[in-house]
Structure formats: C-alpha cells, structure tokens
PDB file of C-alpha atoms in Angstrom:
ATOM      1  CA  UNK A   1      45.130 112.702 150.934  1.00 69.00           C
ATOM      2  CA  UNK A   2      47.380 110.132 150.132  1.00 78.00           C
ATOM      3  CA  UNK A   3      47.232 106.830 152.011  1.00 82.00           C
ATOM      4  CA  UNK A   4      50.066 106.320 154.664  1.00 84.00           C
ATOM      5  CA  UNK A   5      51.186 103.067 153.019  1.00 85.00           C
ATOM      6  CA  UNK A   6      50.969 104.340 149.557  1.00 86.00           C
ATOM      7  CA  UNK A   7      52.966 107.289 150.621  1.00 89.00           C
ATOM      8  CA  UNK A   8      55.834 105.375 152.301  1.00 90.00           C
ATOM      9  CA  UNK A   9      56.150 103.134 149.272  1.00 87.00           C
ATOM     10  CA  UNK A  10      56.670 106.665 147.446  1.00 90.00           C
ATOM     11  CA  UNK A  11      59.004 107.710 149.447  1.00 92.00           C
ATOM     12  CA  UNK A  12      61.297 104.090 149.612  1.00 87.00           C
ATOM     13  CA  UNK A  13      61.389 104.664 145.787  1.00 87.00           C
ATOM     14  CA  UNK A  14      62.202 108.050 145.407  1.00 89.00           C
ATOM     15  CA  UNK A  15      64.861 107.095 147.870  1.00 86.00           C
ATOM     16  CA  UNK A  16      66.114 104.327 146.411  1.00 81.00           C
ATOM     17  CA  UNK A  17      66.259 106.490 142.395  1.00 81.00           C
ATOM     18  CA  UNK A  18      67.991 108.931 144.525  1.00 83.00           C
ATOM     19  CA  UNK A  19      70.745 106.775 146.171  1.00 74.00           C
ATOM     20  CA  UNK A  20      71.885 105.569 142.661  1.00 71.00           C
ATOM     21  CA  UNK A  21      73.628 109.031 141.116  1.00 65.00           C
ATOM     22  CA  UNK A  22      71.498 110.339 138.462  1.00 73.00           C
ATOM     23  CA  UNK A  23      72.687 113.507 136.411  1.00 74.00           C
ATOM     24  CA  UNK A  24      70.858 115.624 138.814  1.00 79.00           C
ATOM     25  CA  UNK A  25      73.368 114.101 141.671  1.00 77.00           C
ATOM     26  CA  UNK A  26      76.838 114.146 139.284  1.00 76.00           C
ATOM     27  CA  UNK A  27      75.585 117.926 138.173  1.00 80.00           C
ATOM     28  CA  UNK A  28      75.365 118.742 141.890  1.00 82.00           C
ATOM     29  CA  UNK A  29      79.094 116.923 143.046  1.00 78.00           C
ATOM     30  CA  UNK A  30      80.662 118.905 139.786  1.00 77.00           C
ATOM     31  CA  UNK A  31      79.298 122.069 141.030  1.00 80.00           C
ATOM     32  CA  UNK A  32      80.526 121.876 144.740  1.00 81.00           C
ATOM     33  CA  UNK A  33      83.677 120.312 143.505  1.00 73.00           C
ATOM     34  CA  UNK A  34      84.528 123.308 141.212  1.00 71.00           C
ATOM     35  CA  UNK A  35      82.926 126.184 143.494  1.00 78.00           C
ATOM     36  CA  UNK A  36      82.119 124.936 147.069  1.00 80.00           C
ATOM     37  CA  UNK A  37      79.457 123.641 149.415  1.00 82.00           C
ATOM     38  CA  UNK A  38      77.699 127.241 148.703  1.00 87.00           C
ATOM     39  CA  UNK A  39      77.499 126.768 145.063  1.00 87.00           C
ATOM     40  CA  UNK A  40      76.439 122.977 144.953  1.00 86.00           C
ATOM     41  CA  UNK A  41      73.506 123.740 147.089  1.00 91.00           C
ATOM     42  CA  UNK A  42      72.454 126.674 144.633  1.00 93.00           C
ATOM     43  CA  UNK A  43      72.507 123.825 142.131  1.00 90.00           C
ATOM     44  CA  UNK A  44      70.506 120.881 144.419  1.00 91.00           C
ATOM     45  CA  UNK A  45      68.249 123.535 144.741  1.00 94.00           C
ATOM     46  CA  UNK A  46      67.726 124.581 141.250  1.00 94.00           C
ATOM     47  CA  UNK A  47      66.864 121.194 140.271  1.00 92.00           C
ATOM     48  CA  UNK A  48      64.025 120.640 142.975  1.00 93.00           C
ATOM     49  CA  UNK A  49      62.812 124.262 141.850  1.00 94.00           C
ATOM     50  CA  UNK A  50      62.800 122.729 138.509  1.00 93.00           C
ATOM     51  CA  UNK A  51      61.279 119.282 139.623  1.00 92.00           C
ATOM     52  CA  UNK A  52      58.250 121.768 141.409  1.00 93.00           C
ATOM     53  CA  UNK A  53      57.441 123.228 137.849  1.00 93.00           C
ATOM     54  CA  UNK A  54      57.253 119.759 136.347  1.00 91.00           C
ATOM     55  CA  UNK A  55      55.123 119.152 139.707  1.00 91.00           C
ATOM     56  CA  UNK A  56      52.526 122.038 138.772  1.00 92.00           C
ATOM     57  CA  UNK A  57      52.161 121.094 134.699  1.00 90.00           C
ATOM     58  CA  UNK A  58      52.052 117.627 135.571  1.00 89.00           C
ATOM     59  CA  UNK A  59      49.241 117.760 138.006  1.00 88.00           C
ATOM     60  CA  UNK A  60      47.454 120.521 135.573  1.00 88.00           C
ATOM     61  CA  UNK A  61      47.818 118.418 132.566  1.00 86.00           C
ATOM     62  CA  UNK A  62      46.475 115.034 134.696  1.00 84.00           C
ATOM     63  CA  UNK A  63      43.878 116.801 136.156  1.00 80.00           C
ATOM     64  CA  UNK A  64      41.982 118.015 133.171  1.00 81.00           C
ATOM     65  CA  UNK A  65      42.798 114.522 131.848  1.00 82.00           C
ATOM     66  CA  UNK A  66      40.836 113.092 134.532  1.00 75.00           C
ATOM     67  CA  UNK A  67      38.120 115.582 134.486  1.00 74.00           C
ATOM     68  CA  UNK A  68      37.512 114.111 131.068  1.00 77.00           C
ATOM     69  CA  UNK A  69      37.091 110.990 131.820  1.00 77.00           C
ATOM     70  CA  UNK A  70      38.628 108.529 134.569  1.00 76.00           C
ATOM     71  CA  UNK A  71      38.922 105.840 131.550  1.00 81.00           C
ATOM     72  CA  UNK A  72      41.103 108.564 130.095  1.00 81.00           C
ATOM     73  CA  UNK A  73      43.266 108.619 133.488  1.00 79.00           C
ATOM     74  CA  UNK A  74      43.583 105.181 133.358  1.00 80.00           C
ATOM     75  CA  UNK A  75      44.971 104.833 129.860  1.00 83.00           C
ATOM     76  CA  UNK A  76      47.436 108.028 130.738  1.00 80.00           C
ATOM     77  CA  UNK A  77      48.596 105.717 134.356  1.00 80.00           C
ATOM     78  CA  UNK A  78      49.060 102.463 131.789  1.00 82.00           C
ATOM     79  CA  UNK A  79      51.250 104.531 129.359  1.00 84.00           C
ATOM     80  CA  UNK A  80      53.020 105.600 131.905  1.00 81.00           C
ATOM     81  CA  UNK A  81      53.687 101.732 132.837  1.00 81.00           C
ATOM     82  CA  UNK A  82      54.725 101.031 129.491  1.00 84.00           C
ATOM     83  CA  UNK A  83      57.577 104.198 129.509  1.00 83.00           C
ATOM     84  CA  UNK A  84      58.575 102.708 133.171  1.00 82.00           C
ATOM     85  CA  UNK A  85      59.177  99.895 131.923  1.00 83.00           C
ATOM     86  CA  UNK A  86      61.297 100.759 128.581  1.00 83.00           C
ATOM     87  CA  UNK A  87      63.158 103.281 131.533  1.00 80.00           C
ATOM     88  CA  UNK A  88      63.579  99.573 133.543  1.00 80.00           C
ATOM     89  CA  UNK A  89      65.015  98.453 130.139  1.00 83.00           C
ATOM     90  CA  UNK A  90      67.026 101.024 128.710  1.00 80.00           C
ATOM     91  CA  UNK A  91      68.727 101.020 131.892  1.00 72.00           C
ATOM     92  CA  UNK A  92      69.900  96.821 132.144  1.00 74.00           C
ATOM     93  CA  UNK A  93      71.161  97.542 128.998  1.00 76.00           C
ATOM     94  CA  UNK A  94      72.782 100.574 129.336  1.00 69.00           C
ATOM     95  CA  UNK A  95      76.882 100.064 129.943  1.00 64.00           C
ATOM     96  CA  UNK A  96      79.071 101.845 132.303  1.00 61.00           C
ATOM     97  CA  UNK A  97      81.972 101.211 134.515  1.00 57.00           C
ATOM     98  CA  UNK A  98      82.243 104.506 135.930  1.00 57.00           C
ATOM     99  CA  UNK A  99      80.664 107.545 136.705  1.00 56.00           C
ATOM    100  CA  UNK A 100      81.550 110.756 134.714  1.00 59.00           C
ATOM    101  CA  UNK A 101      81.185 114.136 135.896  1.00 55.00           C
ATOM    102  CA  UNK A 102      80.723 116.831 133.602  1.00 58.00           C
ATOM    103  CA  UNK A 103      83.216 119.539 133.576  1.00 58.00           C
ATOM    104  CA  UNK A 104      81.849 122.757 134.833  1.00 59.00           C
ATOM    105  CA  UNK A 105      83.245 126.447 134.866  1.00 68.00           C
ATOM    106  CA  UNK A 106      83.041 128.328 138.227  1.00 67.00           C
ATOM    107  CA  UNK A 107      80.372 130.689 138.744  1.00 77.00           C
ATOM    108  CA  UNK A 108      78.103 132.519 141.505  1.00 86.00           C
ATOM    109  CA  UNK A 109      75.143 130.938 143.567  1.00 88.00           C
ATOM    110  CA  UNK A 110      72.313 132.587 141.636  1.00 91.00           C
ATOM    111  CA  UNK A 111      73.877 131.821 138.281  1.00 90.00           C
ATOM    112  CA  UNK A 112      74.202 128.498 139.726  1.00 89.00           C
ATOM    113  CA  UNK A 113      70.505 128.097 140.514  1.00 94.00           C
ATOM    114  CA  UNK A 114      69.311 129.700 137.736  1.00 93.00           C
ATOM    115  CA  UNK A 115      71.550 127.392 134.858  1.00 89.00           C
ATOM    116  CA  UNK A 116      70.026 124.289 137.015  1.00 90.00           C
ATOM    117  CA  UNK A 117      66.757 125.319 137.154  1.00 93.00           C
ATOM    118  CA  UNK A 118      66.144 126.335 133.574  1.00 91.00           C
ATOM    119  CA  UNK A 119      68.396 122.967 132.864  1.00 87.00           C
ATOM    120  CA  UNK A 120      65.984 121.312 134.657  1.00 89.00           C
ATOM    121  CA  UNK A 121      62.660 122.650 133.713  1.00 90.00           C
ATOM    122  CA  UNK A 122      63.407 122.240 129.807  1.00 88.00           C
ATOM    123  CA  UNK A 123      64.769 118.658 130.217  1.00 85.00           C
ATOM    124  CA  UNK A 124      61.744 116.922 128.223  1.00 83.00           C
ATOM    125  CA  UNK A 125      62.961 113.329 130.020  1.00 82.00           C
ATOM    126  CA  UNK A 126      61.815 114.661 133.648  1.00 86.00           C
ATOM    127  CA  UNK A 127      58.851 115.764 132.281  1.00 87.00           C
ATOM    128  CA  UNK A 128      58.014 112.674 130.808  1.00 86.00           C
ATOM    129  CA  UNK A 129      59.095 110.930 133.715  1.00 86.00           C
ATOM    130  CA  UNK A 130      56.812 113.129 135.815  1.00 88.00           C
ATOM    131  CA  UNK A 131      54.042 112.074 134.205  1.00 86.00           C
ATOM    132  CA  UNK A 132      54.548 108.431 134.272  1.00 86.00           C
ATOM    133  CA  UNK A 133      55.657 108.289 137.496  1.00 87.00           C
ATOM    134  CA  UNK A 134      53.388 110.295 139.813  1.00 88.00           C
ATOM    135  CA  UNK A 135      49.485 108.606 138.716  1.00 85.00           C
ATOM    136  CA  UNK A 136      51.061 105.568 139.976  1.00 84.00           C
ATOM    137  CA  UNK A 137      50.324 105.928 143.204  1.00 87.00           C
ATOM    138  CA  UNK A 138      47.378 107.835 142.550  1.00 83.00           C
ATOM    139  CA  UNK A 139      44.266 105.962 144.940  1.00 81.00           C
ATOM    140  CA  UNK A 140      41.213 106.074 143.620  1.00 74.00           C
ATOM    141  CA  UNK A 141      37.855 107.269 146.224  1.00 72.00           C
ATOM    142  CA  UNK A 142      40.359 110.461 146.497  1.00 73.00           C
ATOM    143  CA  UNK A 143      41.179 113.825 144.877  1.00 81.00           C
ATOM    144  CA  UNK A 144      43.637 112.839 142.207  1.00 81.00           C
ATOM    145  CA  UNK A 145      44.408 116.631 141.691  1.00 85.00           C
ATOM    146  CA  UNK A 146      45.580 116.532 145.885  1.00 89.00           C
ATOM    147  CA  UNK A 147      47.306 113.049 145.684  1.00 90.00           C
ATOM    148  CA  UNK A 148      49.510 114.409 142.840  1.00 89.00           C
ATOM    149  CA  UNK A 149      50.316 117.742 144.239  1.00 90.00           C
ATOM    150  CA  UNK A 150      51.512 116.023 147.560  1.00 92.00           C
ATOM    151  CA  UNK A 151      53.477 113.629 145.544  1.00 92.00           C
ATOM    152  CA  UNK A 152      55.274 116.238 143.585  1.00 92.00           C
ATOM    153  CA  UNK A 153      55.750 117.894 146.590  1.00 93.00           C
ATOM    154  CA  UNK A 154      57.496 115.215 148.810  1.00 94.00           C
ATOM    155  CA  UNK A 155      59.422 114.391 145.836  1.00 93.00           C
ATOM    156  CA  UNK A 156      60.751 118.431 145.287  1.00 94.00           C
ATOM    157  CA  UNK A 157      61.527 118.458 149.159  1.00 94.00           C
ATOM    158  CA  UNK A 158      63.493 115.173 148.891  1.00 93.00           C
ATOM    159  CA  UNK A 159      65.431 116.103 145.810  1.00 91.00           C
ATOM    160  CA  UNK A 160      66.337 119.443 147.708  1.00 92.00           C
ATOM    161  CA  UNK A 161      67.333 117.713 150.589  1.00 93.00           C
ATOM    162  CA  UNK A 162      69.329 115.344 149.336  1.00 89.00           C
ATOM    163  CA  UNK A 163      71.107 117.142 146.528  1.00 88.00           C
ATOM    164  CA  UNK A 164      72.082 119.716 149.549  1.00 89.00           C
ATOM    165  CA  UNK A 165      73.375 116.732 151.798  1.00 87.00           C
ATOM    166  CA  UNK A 166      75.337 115.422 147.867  1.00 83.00           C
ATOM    167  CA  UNK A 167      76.827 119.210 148.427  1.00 84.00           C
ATOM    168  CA  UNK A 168      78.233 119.270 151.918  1.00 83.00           C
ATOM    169  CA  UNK A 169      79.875 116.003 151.827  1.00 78.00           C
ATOM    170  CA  UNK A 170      80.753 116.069 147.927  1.00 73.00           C
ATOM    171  CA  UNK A 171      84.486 115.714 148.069  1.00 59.00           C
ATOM    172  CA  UNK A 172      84.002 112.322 150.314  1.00 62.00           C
ATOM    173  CA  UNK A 173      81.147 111.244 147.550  1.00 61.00           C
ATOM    174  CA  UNK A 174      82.978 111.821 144.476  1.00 55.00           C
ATOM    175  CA  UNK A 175      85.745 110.458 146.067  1.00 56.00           C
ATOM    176  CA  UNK A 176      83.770 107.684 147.378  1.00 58.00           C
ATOM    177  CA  UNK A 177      82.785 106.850 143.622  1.00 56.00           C
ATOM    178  CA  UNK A 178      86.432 107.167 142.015  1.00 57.00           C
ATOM    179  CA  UNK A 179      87.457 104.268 144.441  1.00 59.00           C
ATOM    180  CA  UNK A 180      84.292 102.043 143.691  1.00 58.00           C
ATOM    181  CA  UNK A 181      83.492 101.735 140.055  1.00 59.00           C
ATOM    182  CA  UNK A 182      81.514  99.284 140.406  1.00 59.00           C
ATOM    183  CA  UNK A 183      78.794 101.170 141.560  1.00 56.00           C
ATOM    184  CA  UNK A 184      78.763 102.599 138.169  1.00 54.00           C
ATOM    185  CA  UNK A 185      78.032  98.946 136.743  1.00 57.00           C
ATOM    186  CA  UNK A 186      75.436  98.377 139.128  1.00 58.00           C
ATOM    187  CA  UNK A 187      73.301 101.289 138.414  1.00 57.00           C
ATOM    188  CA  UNK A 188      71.682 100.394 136.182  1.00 60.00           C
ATOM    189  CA  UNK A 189      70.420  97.344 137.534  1.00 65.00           C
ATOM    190  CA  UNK A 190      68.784  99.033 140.371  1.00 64.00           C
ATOM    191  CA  UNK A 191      67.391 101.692 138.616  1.00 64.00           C
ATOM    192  CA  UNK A 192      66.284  99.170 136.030  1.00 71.00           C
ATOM    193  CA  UNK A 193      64.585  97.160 138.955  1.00 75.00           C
ATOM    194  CA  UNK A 194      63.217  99.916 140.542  1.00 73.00           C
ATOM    195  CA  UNK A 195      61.152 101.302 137.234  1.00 72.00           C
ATOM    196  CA  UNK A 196      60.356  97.646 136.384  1.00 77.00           C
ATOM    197  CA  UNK A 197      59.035  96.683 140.063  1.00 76.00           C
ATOM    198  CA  UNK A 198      56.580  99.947 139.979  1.00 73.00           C
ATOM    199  CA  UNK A 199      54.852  98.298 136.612  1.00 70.00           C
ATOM    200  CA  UNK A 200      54.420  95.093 138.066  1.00 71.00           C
ATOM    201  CA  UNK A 201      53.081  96.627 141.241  1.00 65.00           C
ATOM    202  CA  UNK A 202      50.448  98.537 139.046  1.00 62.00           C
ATOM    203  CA  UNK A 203      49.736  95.172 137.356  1.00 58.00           C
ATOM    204  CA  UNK A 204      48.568  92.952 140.173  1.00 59.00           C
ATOM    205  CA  UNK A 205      47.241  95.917 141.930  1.00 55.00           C
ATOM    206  CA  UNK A 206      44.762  95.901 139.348  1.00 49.00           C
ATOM    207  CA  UNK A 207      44.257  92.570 139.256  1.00 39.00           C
TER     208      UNK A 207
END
C-alpha cells in the first residue's frame, strides 16, 4: 500500500492542480452553465470515467515496464521528471488574463457523459501526464502495480468529486472568475510550481 505520508502529499497536489481551472474544470462550468447542475455532473463524471481508463493502461503499461527491469522503471519515473518539468515550464510562460469557456450546445446527461468521456480518454496530454505523474510517488519495498492503482484511483474519485461540487455551484464559479481575472494570470504560476516542485522532490529524494 501506499505510505500515509506519501499519500497525503498526493492528495495536497492533486488538490492544489485541481483548484487552478484546468479544461476539465472550464468544460464542466460550460456544461452546467448551458444545461444545468444535472448535465455538468454527467460531464465531471465523464472525465473521472475517462481519468480511470488512463488509470488502468497506465498501471498495465508501468507494470510490465517494471517486470522488465526496475532500472527500466526508473528511467520511465526520470522521463517523467523531465515532461513535469517542461509542463512546470510551458506553463510560466504560457499568457492569459482570463479564463475562456468554450461554447457548448445543450444536450442530455448520457450524451453529456459519453462526449466527456471519449473527450477524455483520447486526449493523448492526460495520458502522458498519467504516466509521468503517478511513478512519482511510487515507494519502493512495495507492489508498484498496487501503489499505482490506488493512486489512479484517489485521483478518479477526486476529479469526480470535485468536478460535481464545479457543477452545483457553477454559476457562483464562473461568475466568481469573470470578476477576478487575475486568477487567470496566476495560473500558470501555480501550476508551473506545482509540476516543477514534484521534480525537485524526486531529485533530493534520491539523493
């Protein structure tokens, strides 16, 4: 299992990535703004249902990885660094003062769900992002194939949580955001922080 510390670390991040609207967030407020609480939800939840796929391939793919070799594991975890930090990057030097949503056309709860999870599952980002971000806080003297699958998991119930909260309250949110741009600005500093401080953690953690 996965060490208590090393789990609430996990979870403080995840937090923190999901505090700072991502596309997964701005898809979910454009969904319940158009259609209602009902539909936004549909949509939260299509994108955790999507974030459990990634979940599954990425602790497939890792696994066999490691039962090749654990040198093999650890060159996958240090590429996964290196795209953490060019996410930390990309992200200082990205440019925005405000947040845009993207236009949507009303439609039912299952379509909803279904458009978001498919959206989600073929996004080639999050699955890159999956498997960068989950073997860092892999322990070793554990099974990897358990840490990851608990990982994937607390991060697919946190995503559906949280989009579903982004749902009920998203006319104060979005309004919320029109009246403080400079959130917008800001985002990517945190986000940028929050990818760079997991590198250096893997860094001394190794020294």
């Amino acid at each position: 299992m996965v060490e208590t510390g090393t789990l609430l670390t996990y979870v403080l991040v995840v937090l923190g990535l999901f505090l700072i609207p991502g596309p997964a967030v701005l898809m979910t407020l454009a969904r319940a703004a158009s259609g209602g609480r009902r539909i936004g939800i549909a949509t939260g939840l299509g994108i955790a249902a999507g974030d459990l796929v990634h979940t599954i391939m990425a602790t497939v793919g890792l696994s066999a990885i490691l039962m090749t070799s654990a040198l093999a594991f650890t060159i996958v975890k240090y590429v996964g660094v290196a795209y953490l930090i060019y996410l930390g990057i990309s992200a200082f030097l990205e440019k925005t003062d405000r947040f845009n949503l993207p236009v949507v056309r009303p439609l039912t709860a299952p379509r909803a769900f279904r458009q978001a999870l498919l959206a989600e599952v073929l996004n080639p980002k999050t699955a890159l992002f999956f498997l960068a971000f989950l073997p860092q806080f892999v322990q070793p003297g554990g099974s990897a194939v358990l840490q990851l699958a608990t990982l994937g998991f607390v991060f697919v119930v946190m995503s559906a949580a949280f989009t579903s909260l982004i749902a009920i309250g998203a006319g104060s949110v979005g309004a919320w955001l029109r009246r403080n741009p400079a959130v917008a600005r800001w985002q990517g500093r945190v986000v940028g922080t929050i990818y760079l401080a997991l590198g250096a953690r893997l860094a001394l953690q190794e020294r």
